[in-house]
PDB file of C-alpha atoms in Angstrom:
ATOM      1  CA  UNK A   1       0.475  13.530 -11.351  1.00  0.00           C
ATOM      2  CA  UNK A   2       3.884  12.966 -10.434  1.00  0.00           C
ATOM      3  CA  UNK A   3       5.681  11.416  -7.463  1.00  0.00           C
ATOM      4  CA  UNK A   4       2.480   9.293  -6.700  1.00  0.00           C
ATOM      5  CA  UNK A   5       3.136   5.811  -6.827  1.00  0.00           C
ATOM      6  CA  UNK A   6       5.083   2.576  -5.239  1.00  0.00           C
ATOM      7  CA  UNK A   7       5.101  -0.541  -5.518  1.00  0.00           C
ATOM      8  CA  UNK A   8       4.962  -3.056  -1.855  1.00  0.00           C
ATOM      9  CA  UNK A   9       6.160  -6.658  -1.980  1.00  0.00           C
ATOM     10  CA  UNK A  10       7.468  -9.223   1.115  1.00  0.00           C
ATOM     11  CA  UNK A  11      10.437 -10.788   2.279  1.00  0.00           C
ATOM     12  CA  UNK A  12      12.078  -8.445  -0.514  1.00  0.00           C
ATOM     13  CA  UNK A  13       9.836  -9.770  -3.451  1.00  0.00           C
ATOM     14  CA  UNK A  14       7.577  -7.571  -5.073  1.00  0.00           C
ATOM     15  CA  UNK A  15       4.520  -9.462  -6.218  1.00  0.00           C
ATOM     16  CA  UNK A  16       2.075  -8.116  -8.960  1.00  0.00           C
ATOM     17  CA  UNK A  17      -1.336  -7.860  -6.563  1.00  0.00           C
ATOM     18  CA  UNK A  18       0.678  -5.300  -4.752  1.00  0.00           C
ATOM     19  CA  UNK A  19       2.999  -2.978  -7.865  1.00  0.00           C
ATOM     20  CA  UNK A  20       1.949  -0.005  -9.134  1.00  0.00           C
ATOM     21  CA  UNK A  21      -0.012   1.596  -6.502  1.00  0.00           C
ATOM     22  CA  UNK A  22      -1.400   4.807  -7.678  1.00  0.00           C
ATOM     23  CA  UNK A  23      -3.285   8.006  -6.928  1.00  0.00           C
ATOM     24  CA  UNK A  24      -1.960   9.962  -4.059  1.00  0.00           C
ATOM     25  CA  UNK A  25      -2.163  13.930  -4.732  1.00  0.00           C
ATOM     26  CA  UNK A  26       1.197  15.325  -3.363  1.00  0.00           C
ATOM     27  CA  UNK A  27      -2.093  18.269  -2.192  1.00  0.00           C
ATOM     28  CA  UNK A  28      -3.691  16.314   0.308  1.00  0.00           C
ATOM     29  CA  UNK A  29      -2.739  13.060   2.825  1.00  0.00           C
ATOM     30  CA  UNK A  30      -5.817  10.861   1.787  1.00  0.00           C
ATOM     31  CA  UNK A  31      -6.887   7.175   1.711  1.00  0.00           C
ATOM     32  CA  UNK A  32      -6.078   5.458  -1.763  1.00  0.00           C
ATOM     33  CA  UNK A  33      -6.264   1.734  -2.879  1.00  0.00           C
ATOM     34  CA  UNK A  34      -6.330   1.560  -6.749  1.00  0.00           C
ATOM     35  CA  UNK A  35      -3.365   0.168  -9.161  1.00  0.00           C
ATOM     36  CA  UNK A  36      -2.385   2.014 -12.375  1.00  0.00           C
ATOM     37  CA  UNK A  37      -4.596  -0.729 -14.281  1.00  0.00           C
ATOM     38  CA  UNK A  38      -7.784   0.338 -11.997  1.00  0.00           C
ATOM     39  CA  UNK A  39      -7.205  -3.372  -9.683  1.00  0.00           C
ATOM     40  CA  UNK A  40      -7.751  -2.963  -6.331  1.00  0.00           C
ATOM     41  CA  UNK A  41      -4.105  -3.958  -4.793  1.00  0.00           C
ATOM     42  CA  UNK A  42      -3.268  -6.737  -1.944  1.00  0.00           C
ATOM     43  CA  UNK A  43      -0.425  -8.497  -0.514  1.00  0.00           C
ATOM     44  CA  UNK A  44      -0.629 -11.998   1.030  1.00  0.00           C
ATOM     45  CA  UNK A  45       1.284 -12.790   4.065  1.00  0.00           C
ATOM     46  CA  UNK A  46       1.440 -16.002   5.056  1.00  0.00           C
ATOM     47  CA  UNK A  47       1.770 -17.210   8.780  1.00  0.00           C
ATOM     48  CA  UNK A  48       5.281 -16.130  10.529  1.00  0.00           C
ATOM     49  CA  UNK A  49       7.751 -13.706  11.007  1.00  0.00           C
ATOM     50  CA  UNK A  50       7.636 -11.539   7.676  1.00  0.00           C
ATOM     51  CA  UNK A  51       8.999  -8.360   6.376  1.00  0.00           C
ATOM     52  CA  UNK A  52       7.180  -5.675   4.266  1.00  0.00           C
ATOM     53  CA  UNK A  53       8.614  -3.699   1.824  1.00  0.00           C
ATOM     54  CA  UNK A  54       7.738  -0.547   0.052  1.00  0.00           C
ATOM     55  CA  UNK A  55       9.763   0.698  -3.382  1.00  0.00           C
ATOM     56  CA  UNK A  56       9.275   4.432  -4.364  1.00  0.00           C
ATOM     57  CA  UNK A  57       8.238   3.905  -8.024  1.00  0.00           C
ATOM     58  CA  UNK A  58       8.906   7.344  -8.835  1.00  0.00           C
ATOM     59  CA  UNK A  59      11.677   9.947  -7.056  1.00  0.00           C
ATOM     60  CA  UNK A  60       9.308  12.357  -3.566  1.00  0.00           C
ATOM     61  CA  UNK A  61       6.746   9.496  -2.981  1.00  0.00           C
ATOM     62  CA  UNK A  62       5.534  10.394   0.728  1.00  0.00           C
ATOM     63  CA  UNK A  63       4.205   7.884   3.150  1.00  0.00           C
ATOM     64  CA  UNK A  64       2.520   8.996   6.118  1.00  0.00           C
ATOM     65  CA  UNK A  65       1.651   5.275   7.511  1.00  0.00           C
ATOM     66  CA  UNK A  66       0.894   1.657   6.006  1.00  0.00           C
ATOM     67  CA  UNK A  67      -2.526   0.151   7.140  1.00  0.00           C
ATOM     68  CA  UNK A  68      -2.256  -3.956   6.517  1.00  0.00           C
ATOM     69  CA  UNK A  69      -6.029  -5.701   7.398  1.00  0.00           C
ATOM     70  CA  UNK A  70      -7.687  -8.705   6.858  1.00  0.00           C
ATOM     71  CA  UNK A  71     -10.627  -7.256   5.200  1.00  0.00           C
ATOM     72  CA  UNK A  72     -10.374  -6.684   1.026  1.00  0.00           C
ATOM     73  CA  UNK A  73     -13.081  -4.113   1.196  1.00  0.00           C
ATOM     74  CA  UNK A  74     -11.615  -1.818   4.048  1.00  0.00           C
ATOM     75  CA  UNK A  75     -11.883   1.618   3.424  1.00  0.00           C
ATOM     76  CA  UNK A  76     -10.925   3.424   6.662  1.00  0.00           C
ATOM     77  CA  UNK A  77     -11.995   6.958   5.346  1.00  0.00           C
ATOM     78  CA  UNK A  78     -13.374   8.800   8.718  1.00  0.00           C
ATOM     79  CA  UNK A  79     -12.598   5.834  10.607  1.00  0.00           C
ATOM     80  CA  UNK A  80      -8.484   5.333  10.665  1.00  0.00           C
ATOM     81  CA  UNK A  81      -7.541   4.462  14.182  1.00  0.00           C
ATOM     82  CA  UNK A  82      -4.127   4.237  14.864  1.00  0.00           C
ATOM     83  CA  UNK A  83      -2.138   3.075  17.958  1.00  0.00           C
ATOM     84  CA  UNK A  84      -3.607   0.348  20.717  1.00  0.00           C
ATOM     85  CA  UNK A  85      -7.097  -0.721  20.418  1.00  0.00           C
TER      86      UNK A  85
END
């Protein structure tokens, strides 16, 4: 399981909820949320103007799209809308 893993922070800090993000088969484009330790991962934003970064971890990470919510327990799987609501 190579090239499967990156690590998101803010305003060009990378902060521990959100390192290590883990478990995307180079096979198949499919919904993940897990950390190399088995944590579920999250980023706080506070209110304002902020910026979002993503780090490769390893050399060929992909990313098809980012999906920020409110909700800890989102799992869009058969439900990912994209676009205007």
């Amino acid at each position: 399981m190579n090239d499967d893993s990156l690590h998101m922070g803010r305003d060009d800090y990378p902060y521990d909820t959100s390192r290590e993000i883990t478990g995307y088969a180079s096979a198949s484009w499919q919904w993940q949320s897990i950390k190399m330790n088995g944590a579920r991962p999250y980023l706080d934003v506070s209110e304002g103007e902020r910026v979002i970064n993503i780090w490769m971890r390893e050399d060929g990470m992909r990313i098809d799209r980012v999906l920020l919510t409110r909700q800890v327990g989102y799992n869009p799987t058969g439900n990912i809308r994209c676009g205007g609501y």
